[in-house]
Coordinates of C-alpha atoms in Angstrom, one line a residue:
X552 CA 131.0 91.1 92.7
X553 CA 130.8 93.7 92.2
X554 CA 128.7 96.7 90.9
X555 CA 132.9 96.4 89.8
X556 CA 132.3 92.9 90.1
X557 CA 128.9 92.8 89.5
X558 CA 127.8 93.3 85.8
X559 CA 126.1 96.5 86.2
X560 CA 128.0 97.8 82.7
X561 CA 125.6 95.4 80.7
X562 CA 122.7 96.2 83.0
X563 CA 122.8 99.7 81.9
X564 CA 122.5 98.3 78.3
X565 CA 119.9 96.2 78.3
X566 CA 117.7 98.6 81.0
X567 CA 118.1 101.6 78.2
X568 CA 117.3 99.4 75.4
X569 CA 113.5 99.1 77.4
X570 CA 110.7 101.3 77.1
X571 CA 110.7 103.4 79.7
X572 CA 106.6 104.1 80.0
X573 CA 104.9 104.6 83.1
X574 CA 101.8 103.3 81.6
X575 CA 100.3 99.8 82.4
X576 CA 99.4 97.7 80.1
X577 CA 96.8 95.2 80.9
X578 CA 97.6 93.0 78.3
X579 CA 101.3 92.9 79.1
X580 CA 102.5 89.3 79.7
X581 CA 105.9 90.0 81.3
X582 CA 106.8 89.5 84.7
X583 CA 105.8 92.0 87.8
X584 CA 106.1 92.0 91.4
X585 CA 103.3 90.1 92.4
X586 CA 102.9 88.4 89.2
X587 CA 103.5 85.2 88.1
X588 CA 106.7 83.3 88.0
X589 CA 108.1 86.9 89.2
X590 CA 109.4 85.5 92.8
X591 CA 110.6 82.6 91.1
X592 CA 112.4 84.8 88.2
X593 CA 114.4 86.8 91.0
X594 CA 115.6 84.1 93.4
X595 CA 116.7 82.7 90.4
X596 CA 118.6 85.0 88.6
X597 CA 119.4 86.3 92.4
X598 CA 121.4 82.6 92.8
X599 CA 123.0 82.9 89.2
X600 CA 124.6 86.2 90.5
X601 CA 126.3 84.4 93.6
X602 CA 127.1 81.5 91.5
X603 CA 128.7 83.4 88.9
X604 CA 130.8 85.6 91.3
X605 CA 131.6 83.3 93.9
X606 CA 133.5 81.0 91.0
X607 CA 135.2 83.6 89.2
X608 CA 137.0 85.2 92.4
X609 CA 137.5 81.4 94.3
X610 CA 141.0 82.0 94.8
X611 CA 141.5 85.4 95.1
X612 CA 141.2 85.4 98.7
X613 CA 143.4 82.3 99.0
X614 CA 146.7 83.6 96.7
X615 CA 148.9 82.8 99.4
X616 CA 148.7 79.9 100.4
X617 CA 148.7 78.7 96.6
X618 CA 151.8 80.2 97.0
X619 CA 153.2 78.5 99.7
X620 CA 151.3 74.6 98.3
X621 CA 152.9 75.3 95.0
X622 CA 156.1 77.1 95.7
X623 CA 155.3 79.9 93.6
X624 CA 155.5 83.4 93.9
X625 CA 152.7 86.4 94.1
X626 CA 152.9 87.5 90.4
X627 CA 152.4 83.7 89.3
X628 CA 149.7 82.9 91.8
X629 CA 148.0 85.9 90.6
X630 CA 147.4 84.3 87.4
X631 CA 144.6 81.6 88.7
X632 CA 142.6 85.6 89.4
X633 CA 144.0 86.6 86.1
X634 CA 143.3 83.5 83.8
X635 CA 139.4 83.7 84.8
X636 CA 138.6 87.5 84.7
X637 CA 140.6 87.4 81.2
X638 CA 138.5 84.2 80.0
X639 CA 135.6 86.6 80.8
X640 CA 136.8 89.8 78.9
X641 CA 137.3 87.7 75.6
X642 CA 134.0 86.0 75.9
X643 CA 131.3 87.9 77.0
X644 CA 130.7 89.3 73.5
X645 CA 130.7 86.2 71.5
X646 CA 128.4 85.2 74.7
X647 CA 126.4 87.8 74.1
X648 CA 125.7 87.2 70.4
X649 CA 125.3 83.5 71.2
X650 CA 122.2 84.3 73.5
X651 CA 120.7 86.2 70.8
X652 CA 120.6 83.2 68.5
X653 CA 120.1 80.3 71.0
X654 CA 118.0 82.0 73.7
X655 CA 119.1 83.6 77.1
X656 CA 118.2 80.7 79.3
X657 CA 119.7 78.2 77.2
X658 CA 123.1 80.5 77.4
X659 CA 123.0 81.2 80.6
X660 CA 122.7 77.3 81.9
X661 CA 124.8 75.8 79.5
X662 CA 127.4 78.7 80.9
X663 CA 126.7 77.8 84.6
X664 CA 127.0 74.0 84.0
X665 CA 129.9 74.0 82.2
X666 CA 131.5 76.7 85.2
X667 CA 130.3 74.3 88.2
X668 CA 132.1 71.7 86.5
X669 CA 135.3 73.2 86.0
X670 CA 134.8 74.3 89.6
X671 CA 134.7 70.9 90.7
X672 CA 137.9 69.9 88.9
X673 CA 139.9 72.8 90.3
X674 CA 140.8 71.3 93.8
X675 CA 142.4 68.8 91.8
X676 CA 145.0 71.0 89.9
X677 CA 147.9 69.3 89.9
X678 CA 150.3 72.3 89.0
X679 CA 149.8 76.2 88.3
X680 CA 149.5 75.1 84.7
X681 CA 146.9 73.0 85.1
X682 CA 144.9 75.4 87.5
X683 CA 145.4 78.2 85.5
X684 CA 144.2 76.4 82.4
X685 CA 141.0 75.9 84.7
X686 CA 140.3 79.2 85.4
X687 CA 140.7 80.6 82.5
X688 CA 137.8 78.1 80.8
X689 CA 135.8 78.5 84.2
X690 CA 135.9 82.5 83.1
X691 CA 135.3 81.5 79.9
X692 CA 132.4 79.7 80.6
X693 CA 130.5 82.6 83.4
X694 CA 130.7 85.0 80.4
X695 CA 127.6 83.7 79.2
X696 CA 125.7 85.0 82.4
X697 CA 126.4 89.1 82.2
X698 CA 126.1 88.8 78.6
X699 CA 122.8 86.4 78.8
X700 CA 120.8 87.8 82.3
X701 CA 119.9 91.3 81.6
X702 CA 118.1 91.0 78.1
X703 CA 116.6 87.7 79.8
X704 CA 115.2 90.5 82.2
X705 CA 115.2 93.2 79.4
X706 CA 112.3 90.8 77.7
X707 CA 110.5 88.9 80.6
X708 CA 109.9 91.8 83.0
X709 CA 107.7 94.8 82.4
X710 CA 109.4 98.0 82.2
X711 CA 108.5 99.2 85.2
X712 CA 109.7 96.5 87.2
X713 CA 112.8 96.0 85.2
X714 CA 114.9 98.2 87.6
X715 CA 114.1 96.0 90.8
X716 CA 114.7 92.9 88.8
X717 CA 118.4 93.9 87.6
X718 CA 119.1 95.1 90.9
X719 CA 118.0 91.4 92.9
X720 CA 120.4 90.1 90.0
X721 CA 123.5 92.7 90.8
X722 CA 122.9 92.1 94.6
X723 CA 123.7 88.6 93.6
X724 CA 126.7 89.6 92.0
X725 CA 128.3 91.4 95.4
X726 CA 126.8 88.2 97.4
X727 CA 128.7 85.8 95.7
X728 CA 131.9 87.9 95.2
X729 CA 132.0 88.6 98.7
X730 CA 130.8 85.8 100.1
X731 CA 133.0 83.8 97.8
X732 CA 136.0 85.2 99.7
X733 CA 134.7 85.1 102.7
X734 CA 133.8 81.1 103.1
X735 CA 137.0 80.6 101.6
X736 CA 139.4 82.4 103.7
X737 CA 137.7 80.2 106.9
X738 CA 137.2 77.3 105.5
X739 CA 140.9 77.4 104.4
X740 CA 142.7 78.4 107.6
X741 CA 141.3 75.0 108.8
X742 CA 141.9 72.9 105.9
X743 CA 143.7 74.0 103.3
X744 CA 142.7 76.0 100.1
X745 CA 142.3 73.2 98.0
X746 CA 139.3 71.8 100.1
X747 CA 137.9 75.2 100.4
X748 CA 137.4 76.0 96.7
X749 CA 136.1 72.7 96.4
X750 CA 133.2 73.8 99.0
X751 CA 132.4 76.7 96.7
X752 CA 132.2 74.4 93.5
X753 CA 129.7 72.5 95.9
X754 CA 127.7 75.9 96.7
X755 CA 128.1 77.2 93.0
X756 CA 126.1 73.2 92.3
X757 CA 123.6 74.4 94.1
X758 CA 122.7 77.1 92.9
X759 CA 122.9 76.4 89.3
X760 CA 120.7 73.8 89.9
X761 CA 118.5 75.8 91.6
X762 CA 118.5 78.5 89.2
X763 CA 117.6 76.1 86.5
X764 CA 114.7 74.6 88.1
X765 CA 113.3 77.7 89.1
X766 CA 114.1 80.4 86.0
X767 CA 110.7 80.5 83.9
X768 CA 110.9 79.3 80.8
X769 CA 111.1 82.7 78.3
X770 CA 107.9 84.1 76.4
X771 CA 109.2 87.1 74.7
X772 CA 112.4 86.2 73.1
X773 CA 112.8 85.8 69.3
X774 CA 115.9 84.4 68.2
X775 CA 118.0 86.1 65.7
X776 CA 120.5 85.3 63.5
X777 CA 124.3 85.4 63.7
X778 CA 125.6 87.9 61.8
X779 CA 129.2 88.9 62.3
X780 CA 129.1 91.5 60.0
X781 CA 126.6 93.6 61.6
X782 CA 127.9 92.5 65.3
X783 CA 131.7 93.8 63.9
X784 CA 130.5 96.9 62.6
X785 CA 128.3 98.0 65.6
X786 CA 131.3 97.1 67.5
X787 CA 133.8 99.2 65.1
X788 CA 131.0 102.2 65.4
X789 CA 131.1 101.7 69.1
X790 CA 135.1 102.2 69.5
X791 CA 135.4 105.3 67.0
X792 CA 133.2 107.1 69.1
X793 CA 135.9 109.3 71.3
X794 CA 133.5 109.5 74.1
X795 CA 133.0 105.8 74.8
X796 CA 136.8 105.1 74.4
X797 CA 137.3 107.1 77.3
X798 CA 134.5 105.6 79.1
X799 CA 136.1 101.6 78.6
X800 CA 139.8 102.7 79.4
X801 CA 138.2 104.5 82.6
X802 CA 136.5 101.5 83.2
X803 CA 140.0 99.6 83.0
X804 CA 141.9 101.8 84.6
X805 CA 139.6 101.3 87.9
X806 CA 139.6 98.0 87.8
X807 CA 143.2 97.6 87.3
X808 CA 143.8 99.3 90.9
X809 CA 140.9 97.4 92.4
X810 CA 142.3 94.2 90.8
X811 CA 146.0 95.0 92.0
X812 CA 144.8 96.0 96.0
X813 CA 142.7 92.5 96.2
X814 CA 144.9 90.2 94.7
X815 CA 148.3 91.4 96.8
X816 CA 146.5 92.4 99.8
X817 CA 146.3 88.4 101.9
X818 CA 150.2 88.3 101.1
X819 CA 150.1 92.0 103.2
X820 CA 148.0 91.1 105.5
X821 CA 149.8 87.9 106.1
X822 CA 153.7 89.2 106.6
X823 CA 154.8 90.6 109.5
X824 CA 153.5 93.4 111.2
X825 CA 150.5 92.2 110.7
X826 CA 150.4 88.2 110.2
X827 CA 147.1 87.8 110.0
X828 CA 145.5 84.5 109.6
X829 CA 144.0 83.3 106.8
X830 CA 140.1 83.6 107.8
X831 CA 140.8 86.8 108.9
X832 CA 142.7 88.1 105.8
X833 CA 139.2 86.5 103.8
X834 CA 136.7 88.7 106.4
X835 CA 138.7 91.6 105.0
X836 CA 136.2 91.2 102.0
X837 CA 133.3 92.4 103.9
X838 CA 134.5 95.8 102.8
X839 CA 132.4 95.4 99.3
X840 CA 129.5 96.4 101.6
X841 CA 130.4 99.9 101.7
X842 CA 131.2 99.9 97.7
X843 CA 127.6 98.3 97.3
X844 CA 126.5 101.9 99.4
X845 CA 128.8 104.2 97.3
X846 CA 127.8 102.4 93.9
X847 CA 123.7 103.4 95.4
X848 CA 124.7 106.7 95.2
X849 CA 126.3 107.4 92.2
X850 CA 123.5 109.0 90.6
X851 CA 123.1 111.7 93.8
X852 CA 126.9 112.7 93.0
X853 CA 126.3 113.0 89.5
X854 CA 123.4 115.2 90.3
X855 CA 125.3 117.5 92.3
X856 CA 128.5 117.4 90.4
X857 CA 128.2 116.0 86.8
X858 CA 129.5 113.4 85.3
X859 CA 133.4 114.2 85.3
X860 CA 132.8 116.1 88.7
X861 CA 132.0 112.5 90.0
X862 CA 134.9 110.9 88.3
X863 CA 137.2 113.3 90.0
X864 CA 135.8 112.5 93.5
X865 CA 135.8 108.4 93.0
X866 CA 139.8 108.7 91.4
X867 CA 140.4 111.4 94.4
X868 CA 138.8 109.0 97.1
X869 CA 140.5 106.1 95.8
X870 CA 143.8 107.9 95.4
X871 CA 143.9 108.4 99.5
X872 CA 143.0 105.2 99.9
X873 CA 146.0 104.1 98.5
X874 CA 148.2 106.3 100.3
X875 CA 146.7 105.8 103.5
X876 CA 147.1 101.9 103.0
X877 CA 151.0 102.7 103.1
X878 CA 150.8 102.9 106.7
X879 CA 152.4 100.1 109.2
X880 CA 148.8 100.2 110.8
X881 CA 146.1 98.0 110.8
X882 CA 143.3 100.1 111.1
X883 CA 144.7 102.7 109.1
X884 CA 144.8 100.0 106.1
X885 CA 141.3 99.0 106.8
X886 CA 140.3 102.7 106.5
X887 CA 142.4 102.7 103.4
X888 CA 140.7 99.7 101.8
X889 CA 137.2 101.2 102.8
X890 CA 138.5 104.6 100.8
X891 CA 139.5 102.5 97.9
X892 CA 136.4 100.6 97.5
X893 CA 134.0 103.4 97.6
X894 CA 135.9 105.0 95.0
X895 CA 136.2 102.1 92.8
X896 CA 132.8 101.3 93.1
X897 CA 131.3 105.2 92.7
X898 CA 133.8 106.0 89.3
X899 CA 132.5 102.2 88.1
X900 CA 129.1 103.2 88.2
X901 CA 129.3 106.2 87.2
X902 CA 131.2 105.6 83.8
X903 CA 129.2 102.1 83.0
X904 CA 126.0 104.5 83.2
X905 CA 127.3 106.7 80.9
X906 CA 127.7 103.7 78.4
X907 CA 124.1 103.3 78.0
X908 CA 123.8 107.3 78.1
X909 CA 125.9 107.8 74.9
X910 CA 125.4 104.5 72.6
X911 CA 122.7 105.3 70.4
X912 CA 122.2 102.2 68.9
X913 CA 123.7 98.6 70.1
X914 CA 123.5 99.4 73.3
X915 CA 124.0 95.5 74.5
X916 CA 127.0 95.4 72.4
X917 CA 128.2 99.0 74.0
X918 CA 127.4 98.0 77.5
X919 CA 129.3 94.4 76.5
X920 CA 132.5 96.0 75.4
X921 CA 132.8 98.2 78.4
X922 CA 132.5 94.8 80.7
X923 CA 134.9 93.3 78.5
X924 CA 137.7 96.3 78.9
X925 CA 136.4 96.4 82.8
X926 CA 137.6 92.6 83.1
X927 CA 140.7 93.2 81.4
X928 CA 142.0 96.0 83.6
X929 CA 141.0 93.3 86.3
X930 CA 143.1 91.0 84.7
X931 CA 146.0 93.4 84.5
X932 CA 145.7 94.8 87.8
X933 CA 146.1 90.9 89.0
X934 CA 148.7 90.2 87.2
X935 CA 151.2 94.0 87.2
X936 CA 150.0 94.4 90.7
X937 CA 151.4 91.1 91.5
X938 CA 154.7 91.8 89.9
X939 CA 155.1 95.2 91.7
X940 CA 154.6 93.4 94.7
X941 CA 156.8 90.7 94.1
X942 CA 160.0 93.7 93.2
X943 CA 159.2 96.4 95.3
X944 CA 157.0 95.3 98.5
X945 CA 153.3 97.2 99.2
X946 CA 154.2 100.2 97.9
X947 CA 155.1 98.7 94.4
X948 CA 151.2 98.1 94.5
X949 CA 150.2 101.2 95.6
X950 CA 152.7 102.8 92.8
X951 CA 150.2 101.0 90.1
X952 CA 147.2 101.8 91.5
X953 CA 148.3 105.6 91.4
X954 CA 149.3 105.9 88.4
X955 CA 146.2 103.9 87.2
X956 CA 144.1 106.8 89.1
X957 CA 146.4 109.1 87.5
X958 CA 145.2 108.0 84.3
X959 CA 141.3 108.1 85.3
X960 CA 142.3 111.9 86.0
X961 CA 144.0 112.4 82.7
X962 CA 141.0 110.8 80.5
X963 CA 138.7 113.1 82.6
X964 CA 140.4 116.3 81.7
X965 CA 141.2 115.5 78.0
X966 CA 137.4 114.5 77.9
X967 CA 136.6 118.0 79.7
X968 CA 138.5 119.5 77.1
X969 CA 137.0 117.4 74.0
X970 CA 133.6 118.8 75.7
X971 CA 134.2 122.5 75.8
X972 CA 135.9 122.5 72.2
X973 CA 132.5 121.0 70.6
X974 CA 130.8 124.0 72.8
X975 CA 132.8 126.7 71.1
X976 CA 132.1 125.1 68.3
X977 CA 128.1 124.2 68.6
X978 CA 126.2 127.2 66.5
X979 CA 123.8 128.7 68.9
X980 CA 120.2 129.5 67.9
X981 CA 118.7 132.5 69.2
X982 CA 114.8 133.2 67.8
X983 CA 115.5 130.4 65.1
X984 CA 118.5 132.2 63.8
X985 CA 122.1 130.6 64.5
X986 CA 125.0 132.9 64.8

């Protein structure tokens, strides 16, 4: 999904670990445009993306009528979302060390063949139990992709195509989340959801299959060894730094409202005033387009306003999107959704840049821990979303999101603060001298 659901946090990682040298290199064996295997490498890594996405964010789009098959309620529904962006979070740095020891491609299928699967056992869910248990391997298991695809990329592409090559591999990501919901919400309103998860698992076959067949086998990678003692103190370096703190409960905090507003919105969408049905309520997902063009350009508004100046303007835009959703009208909720989705997705890419900006060593590991907070706020915004919805109607939703964005707004100030304080205090140096 998503840059938010996409894995552009450990694509910032692995692109800053690369050289960044305009100079070819004749004797470069990597992958470039043209090149071979490089066509092969993208579609690939392209298909992984909608696999990986389309899986983890199956029944999102489908909450309730799980609902009304199971005779359960929004906040317990919400858990099948839950259960598989929360398998994610805990893996994907275990994942990620994994792949440095066994080898990216070996991570990365053994993760997608374990996924399709699970996704082919999910129709069959007998209870919530039982489904949720699902998911939460099935998330589990796509962890090894994020954590697995970018240093396959960081390794096997030359460093001037590396940017191109991440971006095929995020495009996949949106794809497949949005596509995902899409298929599902259609396929659905004719026969059941049960049948059209099922028709995902099929797709997600696919293209694992695919991807396998067509990834080239690696030439660069050297396997390491598994050392949790280095691993947990990169990690522990990682988390005392004040600045990357902020940047991971940001990161959270974003994706708790985006996780609340898609996960509650099919039961809006599908009471009364509006009572839409349930293909429609799934086409409402085509709105990721317009956070894959705010997401593009991230960088221009960091440019013009800075980092936290950026920040401001995604929790701002995402904060009226909220409020505007409150409305009893259709397109005005539309609009609202659009608002919140370009926010989401500019604040997302602006903070998981700044990860690979600040690390200055173990920046896989950085980027990895950013992904894993990003998933839990996903998780939480799910689930306390959900909950709100269930005790006090839309605007119990929107009253989460806002005080999530609140918190965006609070980090952003206190690190505005933390920033001119080590100012004051920087000596300056003025013809050598400091004063």
């Amino acid at each position: 999904m998503t840059p938010a659901d996409t894995g552009a946090s450990t694509t910032v990682g692995a692109a800053a670990s690369v050289s960044s040298s305009d100079a070819p290199d004749a004797r470069d064996s990597r992958m470039a445009p043209g090149g071979p295997g490089y066509r092969r490498m993208s579609l690939a890594l392209f298909l992984a993306g909608v696999a990986t996405f389309a899986l983890l964010y199956s029944t999102q789009a489908l909450l309730p009528l799980v609902s009304g098959d199971m005779g359960v309620t929004a906040s317990d529904a919400s858990w099948t979302v839950a259960a598989a962006t929360g398998g994610l979070a805990v893996f994907v740095l275990p994942m990620s060390a994994l792949s440095e020891r066994f080898g990216r491609r070996t991570v990365m299928t053994a993760s997608l063949a374990v996924a399709v699967t699970v996704g082919l056992l999910v129709p069959f869910a007998p209870s919530l139990p039982a489904l949720v248990a699902l998911r939460a391997v099935q998330g589990a298991a796509l962890a090894g992709l994020p954590a697995s695809a970018t240093a396959y990329l960081a390794e096997e592409v030359t460093p001037r195509a590396l940017v191109t090559a991440i971006g095929l591999f995020v495009a996949g990501n949106s794809v497949g989340g949005m596509s995902g919901r899409v298929i599902t919400g259609w396929v659905a309103q004719e026969w059941g959801w049960r049948i059209a998860v099922g028709v995902v698992g099929v797709l997600a076959v696919a293209c694992a299959v695919a991807f396998r067949l067509l990834l080239p086998a690696p030439k660069h990678f050297t396997p390491g060894s598994l050392r949790p003692r280095v691993l947990a103190r990169t990690v522990r370096d990682h988390l005392a730094d004040p600045l990357l703190r902020r940047l991971y409960a940001i990161g959270a905090l974003f994706m708790t409202v985006f996780g609340g507003v898609y996960t509650v919105i099919g039961y809006r969408l599908a009471e009364a005033p509006f009572s839409l049905p349930q293909g429609l309520i799934g086409s409402i997902f085509l709105v990721y387009l317009v956070g894959t063009v705010s997401a593009s350009t991230a960088g221009r508004l960091v440019g013009r306003l800075g980092r936290r100046g950026a920040l401001y303007l995604g929790g701002g835009t995402t904060a009226a999107g909220l409020l505007l959703s409150l409305a009893p009208s259709l397109p005005l909720v539309l609009l609202g959704l659009v608002l919140i989705t370009a926010g989401f997705f500019a604040g997302h890419a602006v903070a998981s840049s700044a990860v690979g900006k600040t690390a200055t060593h173990g920046r896989a590991q950085a980027s990895a821990l950013y992904q894993s907070a990003y998933y839990v706020g996903s998780s939480a915004g799910s689930t306390v979303g959900a909950v709100a919805f269930h005790s006090g109607g839309w605007a119990g939703t929107v009253g989460v999101g806002l005080l999530a964005v609140a918190g965006v707004v609070a980090i952003t100030v206190l690190g505005s603060l933390a920033a001119r304080r080590q100012a004051a205090n920087t000596p300056v140096r003025v013809f050598g001298l400091t004063r």
